[in-house]
PDB file of N, CA, C and O in Angstrom:
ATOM      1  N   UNK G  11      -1.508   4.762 -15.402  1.00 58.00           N
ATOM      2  CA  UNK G  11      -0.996   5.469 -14.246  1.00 58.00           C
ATOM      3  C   UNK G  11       0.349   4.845 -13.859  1.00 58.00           C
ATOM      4  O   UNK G  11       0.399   3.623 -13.720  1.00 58.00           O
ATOM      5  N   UNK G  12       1.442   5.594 -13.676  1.00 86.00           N
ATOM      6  CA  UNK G  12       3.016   5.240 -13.072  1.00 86.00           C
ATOM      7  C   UNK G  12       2.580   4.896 -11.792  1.00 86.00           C
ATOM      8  O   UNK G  12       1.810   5.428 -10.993  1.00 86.00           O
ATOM      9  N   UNK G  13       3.517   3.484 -11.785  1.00 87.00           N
ATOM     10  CA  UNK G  13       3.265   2.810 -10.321  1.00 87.00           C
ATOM     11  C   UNK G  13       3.894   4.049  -8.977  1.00 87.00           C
ATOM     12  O   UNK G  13       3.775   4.102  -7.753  1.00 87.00           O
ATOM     13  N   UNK G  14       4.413   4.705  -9.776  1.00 93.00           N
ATOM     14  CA  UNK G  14       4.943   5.769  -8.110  1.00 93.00           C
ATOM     15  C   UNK G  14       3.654   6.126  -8.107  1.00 93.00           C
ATOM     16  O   UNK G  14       2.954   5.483  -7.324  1.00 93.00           O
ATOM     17  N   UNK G  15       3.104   6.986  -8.765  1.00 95.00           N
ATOM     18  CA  UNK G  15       1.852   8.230  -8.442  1.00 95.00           C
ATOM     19  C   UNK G  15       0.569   7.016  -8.126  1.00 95.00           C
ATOM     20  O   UNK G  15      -0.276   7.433  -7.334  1.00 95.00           O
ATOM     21  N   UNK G  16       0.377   5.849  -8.552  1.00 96.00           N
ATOM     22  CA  UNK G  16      -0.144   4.803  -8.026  1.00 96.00           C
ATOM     23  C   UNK G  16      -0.078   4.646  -6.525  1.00 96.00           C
ATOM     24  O   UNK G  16      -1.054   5.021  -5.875  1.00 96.00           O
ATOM     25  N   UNK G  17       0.799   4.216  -6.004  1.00 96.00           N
ATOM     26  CA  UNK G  17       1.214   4.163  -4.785  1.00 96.00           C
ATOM     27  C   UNK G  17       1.004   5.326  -4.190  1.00 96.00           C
ATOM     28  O   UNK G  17       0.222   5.314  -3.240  1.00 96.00           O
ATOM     29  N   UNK G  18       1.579   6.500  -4.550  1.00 97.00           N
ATOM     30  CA  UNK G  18       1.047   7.531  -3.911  1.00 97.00           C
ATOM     31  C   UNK G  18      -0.146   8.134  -3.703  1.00 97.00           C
ATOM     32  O   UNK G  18      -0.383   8.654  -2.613  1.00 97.00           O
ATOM     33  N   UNK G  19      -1.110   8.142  -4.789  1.00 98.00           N
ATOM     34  CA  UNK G  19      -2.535   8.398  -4.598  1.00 98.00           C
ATOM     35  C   UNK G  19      -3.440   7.072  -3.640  1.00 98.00           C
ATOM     36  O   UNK G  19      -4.448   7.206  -2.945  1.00 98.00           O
ATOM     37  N   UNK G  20      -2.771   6.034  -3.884  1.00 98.00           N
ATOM     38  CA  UNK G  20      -3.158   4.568  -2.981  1.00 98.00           C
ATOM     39  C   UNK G  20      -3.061   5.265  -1.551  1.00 98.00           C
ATOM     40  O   UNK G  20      -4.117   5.372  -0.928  1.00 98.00           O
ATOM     41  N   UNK G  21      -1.663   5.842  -0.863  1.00 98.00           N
ATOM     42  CA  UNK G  21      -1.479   6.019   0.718  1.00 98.00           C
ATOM     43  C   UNK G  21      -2.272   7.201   0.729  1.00 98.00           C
ATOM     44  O   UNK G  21      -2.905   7.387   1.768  1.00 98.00           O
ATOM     45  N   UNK G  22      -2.386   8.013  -0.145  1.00 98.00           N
ATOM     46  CA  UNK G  22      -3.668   9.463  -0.123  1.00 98.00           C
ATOM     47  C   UNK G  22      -4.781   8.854   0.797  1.00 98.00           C
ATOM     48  O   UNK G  22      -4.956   8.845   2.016  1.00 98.00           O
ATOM     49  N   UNK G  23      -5.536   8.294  -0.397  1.00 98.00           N
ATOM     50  CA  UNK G  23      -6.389   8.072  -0.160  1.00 98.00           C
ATOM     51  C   UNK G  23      -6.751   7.084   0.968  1.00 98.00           C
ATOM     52  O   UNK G  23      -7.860   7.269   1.469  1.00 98.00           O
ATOM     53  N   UNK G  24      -5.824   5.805   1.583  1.00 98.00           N
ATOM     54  CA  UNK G  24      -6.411   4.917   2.652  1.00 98.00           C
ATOM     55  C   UNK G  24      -5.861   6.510   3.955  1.00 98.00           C
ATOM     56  O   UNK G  24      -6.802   6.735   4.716  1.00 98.00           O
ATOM     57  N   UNK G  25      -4.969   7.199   4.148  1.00 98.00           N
ATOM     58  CA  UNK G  25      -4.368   8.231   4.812  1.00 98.00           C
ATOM     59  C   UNK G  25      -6.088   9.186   5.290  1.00 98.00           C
ATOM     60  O   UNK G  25      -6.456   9.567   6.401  1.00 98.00           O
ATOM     61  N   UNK G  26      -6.810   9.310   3.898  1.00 98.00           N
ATOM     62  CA  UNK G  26      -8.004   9.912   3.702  1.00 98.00           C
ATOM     63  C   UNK G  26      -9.260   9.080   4.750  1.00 98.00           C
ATOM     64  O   UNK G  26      -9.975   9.669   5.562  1.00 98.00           O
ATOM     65  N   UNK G  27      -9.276   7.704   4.486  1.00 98.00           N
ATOM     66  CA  UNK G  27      -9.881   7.039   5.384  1.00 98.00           C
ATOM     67  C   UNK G  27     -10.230   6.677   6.534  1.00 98.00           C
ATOM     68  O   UNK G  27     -11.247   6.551   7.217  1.00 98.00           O
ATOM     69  N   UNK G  28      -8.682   6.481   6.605  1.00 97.00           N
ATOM     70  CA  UNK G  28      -8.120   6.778   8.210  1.00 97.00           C
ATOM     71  C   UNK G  28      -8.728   7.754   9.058  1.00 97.00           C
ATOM     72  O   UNK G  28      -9.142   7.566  10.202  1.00 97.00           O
ATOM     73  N   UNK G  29      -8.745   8.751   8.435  1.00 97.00           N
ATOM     74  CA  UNK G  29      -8.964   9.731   9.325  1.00 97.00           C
ATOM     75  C   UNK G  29     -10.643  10.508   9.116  1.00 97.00           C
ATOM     76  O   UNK G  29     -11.092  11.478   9.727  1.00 97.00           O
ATOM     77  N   UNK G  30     -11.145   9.878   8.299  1.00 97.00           N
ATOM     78  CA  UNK G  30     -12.921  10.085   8.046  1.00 97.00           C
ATOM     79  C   UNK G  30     -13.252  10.245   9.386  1.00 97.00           C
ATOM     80  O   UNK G  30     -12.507   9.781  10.249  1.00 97.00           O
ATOM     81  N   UNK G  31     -14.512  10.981   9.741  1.00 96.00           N
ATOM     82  CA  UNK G  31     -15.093  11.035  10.743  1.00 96.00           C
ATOM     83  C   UNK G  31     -16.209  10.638  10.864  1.00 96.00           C
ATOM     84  O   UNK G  31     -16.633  10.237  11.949  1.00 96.00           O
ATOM     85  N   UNK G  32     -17.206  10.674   9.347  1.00 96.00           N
ATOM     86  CA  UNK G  32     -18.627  10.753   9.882  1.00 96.00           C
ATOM     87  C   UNK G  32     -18.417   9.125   8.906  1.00 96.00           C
ATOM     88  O   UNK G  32     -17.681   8.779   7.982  1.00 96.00           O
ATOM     89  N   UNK G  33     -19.529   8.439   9.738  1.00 96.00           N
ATOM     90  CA  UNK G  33     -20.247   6.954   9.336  1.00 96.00           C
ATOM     91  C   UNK G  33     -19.739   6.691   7.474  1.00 96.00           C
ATOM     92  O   UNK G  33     -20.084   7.377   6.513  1.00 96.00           O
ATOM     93  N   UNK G  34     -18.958   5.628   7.489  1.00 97.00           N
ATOM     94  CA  UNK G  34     -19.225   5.531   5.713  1.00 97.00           C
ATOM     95  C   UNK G  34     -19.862   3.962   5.942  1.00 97.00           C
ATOM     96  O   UNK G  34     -19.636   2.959   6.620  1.00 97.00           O
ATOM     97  N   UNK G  35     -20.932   4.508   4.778  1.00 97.00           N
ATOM     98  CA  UNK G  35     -22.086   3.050   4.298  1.00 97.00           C
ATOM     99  C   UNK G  35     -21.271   1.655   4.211  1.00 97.00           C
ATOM    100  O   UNK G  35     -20.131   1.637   3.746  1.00 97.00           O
ATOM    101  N   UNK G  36     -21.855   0.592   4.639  1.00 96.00           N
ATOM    102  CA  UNK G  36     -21.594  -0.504   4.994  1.00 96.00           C
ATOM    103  C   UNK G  36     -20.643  -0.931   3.257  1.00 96.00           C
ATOM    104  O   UNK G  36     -19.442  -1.034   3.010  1.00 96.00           O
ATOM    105  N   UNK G  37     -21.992  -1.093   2.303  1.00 97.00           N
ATOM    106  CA  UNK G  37     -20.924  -1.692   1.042  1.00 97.00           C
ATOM    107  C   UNK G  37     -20.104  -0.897   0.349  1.00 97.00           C
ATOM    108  O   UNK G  37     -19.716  -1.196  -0.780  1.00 97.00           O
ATOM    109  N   UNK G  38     -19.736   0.288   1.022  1.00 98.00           N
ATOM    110  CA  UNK G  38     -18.108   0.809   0.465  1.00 98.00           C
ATOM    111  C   UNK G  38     -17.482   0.530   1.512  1.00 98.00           C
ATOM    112  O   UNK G  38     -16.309   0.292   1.221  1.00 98.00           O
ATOM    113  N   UNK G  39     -17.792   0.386   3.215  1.00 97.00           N
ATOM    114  CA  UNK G  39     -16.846  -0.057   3.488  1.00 97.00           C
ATOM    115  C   UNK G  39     -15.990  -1.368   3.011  1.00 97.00           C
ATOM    116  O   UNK G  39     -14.775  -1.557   3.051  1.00 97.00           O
ATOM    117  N   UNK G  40     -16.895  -2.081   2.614  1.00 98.00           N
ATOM    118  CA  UNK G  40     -16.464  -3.797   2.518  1.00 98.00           C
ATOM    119  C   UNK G  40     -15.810  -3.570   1.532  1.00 98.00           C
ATOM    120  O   UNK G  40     -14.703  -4.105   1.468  1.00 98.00           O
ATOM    121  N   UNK G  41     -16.390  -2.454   0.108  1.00 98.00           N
ATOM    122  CA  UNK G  41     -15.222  -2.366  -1.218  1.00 98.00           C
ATOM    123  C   UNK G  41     -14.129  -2.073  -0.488  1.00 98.00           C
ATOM    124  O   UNK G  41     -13.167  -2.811  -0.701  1.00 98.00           O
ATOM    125  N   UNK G  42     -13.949  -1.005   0.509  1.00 98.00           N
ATOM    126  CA  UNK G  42     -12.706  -1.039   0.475  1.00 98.00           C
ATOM    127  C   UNK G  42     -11.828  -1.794   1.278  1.00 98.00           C
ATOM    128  O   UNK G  42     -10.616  -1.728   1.076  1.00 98.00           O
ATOM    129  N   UNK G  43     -12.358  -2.586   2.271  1.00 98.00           N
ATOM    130  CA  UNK G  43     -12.172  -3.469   2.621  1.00 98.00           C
ATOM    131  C   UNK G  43     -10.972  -4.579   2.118  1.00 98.00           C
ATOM    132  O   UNK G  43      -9.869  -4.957   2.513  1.00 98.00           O
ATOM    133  N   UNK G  44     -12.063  -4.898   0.803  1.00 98.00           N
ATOM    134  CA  UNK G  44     -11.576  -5.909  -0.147  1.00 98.00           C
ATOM    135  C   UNK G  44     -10.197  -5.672  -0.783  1.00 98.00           C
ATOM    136  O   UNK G  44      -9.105  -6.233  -0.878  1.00 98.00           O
ATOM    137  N   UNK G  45     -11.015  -4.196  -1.289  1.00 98.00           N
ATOM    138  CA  UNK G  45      -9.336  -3.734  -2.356  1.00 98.00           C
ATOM    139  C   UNK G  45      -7.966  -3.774  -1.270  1.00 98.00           C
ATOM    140  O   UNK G  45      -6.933  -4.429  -1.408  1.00 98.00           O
ATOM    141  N   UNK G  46      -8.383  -2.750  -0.049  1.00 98.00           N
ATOM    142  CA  UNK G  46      -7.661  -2.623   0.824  1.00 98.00           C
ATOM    143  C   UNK G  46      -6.616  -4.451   1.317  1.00 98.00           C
ATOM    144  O   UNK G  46      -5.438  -4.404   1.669  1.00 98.00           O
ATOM    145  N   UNK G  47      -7.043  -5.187   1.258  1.00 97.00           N
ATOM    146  CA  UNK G  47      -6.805  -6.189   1.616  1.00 97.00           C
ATOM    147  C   UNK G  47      -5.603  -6.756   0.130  1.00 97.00           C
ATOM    148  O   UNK G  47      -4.441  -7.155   0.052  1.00 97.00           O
ATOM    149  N   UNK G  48      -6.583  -6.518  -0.704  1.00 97.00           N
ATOM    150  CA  UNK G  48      -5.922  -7.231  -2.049  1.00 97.00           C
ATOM    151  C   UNK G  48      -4.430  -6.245  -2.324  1.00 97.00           C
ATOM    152  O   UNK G  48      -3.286  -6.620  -2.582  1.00 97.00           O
ATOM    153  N   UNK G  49      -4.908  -5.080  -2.174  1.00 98.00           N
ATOM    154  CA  UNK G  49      -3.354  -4.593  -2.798  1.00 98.00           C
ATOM    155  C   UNK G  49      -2.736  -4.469  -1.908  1.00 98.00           C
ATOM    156  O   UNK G  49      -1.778  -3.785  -2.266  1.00 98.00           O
ATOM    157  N   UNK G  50      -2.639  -4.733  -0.764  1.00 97.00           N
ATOM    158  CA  UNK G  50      -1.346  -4.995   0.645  1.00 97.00           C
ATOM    159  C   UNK G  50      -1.421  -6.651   0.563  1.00 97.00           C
ATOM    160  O   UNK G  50      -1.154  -7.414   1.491  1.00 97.00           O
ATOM    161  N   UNK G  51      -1.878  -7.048  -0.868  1.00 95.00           N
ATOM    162  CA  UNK G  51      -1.769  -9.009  -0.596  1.00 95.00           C
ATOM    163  C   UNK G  51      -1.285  -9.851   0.459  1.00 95.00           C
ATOM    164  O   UNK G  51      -0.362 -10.644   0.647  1.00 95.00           O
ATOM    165  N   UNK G  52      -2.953  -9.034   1.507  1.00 93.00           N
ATOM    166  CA  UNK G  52      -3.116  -9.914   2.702  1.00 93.00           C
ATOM    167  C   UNK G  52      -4.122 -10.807   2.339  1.00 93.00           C
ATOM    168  O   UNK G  52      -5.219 -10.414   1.941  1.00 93.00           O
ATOM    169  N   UNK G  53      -3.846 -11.892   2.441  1.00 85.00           N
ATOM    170  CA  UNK G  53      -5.379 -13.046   2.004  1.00 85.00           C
ATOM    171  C   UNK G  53      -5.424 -14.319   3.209  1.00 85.00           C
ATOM    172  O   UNK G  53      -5.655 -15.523   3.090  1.00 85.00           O
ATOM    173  N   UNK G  54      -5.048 -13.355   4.566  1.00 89.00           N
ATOM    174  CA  UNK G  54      -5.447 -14.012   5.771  1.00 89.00           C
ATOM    175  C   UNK G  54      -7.369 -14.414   5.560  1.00 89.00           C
ATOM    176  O   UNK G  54      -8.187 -14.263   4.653  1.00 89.00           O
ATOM    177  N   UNK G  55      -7.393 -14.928   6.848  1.00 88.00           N
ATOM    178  CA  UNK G  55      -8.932 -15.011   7.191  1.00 88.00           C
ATOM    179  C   UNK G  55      -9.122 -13.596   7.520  1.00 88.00           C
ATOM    180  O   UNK G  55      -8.173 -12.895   7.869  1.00 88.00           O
ATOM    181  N   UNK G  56     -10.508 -13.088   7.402  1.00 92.00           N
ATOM    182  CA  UNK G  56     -10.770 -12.123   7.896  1.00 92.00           C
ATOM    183  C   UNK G  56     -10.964 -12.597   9.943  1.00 92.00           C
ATOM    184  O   UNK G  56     -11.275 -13.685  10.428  1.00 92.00           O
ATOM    185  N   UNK G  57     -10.656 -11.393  10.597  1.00 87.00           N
ATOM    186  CA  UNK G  57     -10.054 -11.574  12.122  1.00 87.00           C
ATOM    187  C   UNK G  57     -11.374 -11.232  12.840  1.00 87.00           C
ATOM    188  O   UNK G  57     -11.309 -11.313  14.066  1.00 87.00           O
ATOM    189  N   UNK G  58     -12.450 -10.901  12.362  1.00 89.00           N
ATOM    190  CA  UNK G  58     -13.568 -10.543  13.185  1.00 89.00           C
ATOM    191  C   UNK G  58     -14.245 -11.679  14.608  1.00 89.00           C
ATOM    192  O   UNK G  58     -14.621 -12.848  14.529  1.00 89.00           O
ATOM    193  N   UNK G  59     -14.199 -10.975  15.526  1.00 92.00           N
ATOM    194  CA  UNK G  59     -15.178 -12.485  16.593  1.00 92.00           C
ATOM    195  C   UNK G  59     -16.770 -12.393  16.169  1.00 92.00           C
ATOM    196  O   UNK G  59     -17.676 -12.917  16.817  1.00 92.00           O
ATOM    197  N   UNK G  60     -16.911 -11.745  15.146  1.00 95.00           N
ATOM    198  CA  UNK G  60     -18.544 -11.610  14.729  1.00 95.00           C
ATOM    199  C   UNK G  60     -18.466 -12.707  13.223  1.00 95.00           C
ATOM    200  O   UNK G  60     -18.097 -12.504  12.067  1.00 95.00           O
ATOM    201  N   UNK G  61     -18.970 -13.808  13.890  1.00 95.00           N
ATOM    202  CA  UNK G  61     -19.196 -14.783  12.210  1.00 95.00           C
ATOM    203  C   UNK G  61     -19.828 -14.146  11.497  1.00 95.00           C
ATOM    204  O   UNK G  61     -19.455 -14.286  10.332  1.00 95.00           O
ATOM    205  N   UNK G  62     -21.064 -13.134  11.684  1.00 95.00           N
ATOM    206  CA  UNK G  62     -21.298 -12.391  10.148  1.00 95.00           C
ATOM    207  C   UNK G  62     -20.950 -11.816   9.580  1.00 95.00           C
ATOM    208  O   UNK G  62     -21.160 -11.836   8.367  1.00 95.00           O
ATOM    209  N   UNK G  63     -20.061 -10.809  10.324  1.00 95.00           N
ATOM    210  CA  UNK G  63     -18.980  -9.800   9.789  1.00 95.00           C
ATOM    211  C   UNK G  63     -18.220 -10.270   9.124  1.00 95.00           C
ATOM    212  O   UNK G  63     -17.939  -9.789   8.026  1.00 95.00           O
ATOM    213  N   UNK G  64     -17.430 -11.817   9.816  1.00 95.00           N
ATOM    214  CA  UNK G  64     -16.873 -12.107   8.609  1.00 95.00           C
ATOM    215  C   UNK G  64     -16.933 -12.921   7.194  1.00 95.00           C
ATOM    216  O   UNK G  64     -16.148 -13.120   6.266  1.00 95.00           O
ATOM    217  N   UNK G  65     -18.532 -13.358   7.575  1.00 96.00           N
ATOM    218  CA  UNK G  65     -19.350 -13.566   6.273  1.00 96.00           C
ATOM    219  C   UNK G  65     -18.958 -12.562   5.101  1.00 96.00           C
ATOM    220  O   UNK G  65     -18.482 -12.851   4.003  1.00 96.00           O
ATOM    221  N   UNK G  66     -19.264 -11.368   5.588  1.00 97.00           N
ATOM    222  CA  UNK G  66     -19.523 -10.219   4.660  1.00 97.00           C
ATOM    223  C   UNK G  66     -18.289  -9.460   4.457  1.00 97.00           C
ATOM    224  O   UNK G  66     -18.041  -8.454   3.793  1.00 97.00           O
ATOM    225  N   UNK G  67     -17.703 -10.086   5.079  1.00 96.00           N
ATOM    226  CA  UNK G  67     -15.856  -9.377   4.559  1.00 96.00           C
ATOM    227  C   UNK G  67     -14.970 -10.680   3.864  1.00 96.00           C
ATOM    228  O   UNK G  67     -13.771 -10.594   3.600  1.00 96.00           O
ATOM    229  N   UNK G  68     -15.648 -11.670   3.670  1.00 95.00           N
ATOM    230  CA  UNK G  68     -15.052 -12.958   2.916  1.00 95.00           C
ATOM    231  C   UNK G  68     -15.843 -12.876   1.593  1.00 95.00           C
ATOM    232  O   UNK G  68     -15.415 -13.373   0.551  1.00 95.00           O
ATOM    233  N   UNK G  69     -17.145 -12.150   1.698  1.00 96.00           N
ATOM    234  CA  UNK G  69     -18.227 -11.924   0.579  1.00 96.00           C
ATOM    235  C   UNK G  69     -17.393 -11.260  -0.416  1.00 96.00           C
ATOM    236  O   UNK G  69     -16.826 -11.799  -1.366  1.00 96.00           O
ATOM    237  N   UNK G  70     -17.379  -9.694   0.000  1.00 97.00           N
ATOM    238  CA  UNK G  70     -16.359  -9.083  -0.111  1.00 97.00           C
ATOM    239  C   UNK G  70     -15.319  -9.326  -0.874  1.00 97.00           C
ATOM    240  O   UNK G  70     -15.246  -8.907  -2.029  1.00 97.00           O
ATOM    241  N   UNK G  71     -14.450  -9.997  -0.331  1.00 96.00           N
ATOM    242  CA  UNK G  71     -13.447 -10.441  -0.913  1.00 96.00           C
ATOM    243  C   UNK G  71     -12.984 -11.700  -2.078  1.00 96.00           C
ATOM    244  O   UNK G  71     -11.882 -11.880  -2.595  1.00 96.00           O
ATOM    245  N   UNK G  72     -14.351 -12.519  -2.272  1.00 95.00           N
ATOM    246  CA  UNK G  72     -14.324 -13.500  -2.883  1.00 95.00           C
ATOM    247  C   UNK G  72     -14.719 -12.479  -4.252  1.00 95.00           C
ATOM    248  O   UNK G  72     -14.156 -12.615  -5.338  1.00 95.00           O
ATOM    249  N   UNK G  73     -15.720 -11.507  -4.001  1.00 96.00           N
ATOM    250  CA  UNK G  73     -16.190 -10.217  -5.244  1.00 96.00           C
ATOM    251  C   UNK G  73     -15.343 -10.102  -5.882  1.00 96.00           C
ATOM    252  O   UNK G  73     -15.371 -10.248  -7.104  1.00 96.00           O
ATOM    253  N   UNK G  74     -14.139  -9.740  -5.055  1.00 96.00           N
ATOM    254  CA  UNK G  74     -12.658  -8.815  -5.486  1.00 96.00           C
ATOM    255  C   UNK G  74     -11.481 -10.172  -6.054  1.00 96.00           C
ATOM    256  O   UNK G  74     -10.509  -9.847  -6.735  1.00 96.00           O
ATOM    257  N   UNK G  75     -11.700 -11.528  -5.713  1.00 94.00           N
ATOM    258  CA  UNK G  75     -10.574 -12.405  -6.134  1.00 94.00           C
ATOM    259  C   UNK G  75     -10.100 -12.161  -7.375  1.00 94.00           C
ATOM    260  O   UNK G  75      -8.869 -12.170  -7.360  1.00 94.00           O
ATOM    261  N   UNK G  76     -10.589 -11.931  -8.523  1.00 96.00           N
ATOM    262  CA  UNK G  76      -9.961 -11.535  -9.682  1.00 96.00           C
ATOM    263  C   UNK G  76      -9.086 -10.535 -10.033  1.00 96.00           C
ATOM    264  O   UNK G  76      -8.419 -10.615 -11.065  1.00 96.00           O
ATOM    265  N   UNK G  77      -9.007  -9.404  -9.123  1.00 97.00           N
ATOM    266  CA  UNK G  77      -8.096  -8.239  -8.680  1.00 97.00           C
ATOM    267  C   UNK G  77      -7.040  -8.495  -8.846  1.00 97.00           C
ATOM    268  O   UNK G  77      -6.718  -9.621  -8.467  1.00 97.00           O
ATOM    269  N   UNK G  78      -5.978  -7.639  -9.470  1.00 97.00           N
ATOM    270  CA  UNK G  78      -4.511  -8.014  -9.266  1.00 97.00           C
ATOM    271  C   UNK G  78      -4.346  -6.899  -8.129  1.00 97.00           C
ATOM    272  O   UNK G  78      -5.275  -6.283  -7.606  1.00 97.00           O
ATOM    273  N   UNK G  79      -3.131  -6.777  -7.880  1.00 97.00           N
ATOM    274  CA  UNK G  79      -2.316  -5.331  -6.569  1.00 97.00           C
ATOM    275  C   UNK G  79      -2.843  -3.804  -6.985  1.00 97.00           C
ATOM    276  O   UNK G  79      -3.331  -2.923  -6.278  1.00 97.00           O
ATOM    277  N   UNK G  80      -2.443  -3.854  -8.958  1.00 97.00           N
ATOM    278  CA  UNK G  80      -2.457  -2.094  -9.202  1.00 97.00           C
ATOM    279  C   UNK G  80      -4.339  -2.081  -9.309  1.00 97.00           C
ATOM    280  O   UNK G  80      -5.069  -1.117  -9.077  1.00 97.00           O
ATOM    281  N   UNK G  81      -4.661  -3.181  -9.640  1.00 98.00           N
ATOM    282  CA  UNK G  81      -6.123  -2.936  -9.710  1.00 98.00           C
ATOM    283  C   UNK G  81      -7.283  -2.339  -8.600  1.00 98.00           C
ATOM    284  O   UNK G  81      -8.311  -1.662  -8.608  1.00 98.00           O
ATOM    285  N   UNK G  82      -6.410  -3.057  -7.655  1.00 98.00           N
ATOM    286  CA  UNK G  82      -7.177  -3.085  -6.170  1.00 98.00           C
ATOM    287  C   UNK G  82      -6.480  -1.603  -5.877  1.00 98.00           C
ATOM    288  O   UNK G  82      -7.084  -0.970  -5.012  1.00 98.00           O
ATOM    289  N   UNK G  83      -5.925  -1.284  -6.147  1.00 98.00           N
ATOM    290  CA  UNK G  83      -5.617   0.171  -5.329  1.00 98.00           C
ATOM    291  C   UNK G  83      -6.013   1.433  -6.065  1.00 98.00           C
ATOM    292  O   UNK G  83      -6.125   2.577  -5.623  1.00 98.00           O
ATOM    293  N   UNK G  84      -6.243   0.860  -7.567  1.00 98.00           N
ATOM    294  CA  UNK G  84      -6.782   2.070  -8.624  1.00 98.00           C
ATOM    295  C   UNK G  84      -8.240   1.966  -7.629  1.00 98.00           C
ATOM    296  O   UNK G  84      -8.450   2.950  -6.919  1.00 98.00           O
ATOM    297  N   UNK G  85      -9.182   0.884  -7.563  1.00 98.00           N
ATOM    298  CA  UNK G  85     -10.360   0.942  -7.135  1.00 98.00           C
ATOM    299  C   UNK G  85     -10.573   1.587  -6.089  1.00 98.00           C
ATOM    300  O   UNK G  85     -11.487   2.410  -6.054  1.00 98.00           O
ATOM    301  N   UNK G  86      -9.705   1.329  -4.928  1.00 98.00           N
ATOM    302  CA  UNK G  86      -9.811   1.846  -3.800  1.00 98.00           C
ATOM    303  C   UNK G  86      -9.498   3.628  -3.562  1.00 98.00           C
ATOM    304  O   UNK G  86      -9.835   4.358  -2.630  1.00 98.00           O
ATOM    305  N   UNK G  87      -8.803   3.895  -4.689  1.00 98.00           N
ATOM    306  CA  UNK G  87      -8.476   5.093  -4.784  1.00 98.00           C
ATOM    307  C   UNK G  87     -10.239   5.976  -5.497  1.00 98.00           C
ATOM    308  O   UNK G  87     -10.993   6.837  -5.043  1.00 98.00           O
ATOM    309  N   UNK G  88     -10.212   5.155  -6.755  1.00 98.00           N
ATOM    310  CA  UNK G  88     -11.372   5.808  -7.499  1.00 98.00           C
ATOM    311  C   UNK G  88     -12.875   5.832  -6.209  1.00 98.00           C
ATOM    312  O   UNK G  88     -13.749   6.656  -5.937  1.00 98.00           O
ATOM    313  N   UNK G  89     -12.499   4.402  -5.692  1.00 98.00           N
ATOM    314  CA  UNK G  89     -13.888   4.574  -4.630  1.00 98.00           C
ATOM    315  C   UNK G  89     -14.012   6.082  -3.866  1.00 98.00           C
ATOM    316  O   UNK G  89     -14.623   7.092  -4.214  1.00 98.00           O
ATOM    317  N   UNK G  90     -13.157   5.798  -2.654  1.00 98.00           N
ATOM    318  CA  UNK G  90     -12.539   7.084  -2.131  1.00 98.00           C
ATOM    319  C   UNK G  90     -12.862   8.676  -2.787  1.00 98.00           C
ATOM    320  O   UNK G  90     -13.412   9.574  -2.149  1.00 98.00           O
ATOM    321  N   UNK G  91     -12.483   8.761  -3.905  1.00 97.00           N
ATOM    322  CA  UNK G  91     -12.920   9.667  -4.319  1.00 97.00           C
ATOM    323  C   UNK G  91     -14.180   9.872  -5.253  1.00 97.00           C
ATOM    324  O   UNK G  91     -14.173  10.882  -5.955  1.00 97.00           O
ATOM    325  N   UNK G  92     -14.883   9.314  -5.304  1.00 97.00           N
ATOM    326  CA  UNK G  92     -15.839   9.362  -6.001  1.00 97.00           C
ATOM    327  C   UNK G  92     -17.065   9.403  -4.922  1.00 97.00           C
ATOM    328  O   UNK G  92     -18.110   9.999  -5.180  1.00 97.00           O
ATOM    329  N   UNK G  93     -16.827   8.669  -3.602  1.00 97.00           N
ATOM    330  CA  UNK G  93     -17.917   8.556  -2.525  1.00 97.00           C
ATOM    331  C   UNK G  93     -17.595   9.388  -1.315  1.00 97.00           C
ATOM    332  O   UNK G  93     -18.546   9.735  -0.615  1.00 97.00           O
ATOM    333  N   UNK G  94     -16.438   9.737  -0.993  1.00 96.00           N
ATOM    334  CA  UNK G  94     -16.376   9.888   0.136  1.00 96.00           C
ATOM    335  C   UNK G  94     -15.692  11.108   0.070  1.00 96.00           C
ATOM    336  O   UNK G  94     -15.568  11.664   1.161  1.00 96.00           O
ATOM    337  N   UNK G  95     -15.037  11.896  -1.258  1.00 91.00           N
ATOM    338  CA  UNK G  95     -14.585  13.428  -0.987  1.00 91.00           C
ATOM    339  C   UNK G  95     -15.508  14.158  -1.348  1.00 91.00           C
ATOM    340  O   UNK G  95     -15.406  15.380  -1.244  1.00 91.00           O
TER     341      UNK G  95
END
């Protein structure tokens, strides 16, 4: 996949998220979470005041450490569409 149409199906789809309405299941949120995190290579702490939450969004993300940028956004894209359109 060309990193333009990459990028572009990437803002599709978090654009797609954004604006979901009904409940999405806990472990796609956290996939996307993760990817979401990895391909905007933010690798802050997760910001939650809930220590389990951010148990499970460091879980998450330790899953995803092997990820490069185009990887994490192919995933997050394929997730997206595979679960949630």
């Amino acid at each position: 996949m060309k990193k333009k149409k990459l990028h572009s199906d990437f803002k599709t789809a978090v654009d797609f998220v954004n604006s979901y309405e009904s409940p999405i299941p806990a472990d796609i949120l956290l996939k996307l979470y993760a990817y979401y995190r990895i391909a905007n290579e933010n690798f802050d702490n997760p910001g939650s005041k809930t220590p389990l939450i951010n148990a499970f969004k460091t879980n998450a993300l330790i899953q995803a450490k092997n990820l490069n940028k185009e990887q994490a956004m192919k995933l997050y894209t394929k997730l997206v569409n595979e679960e949630l359109k």
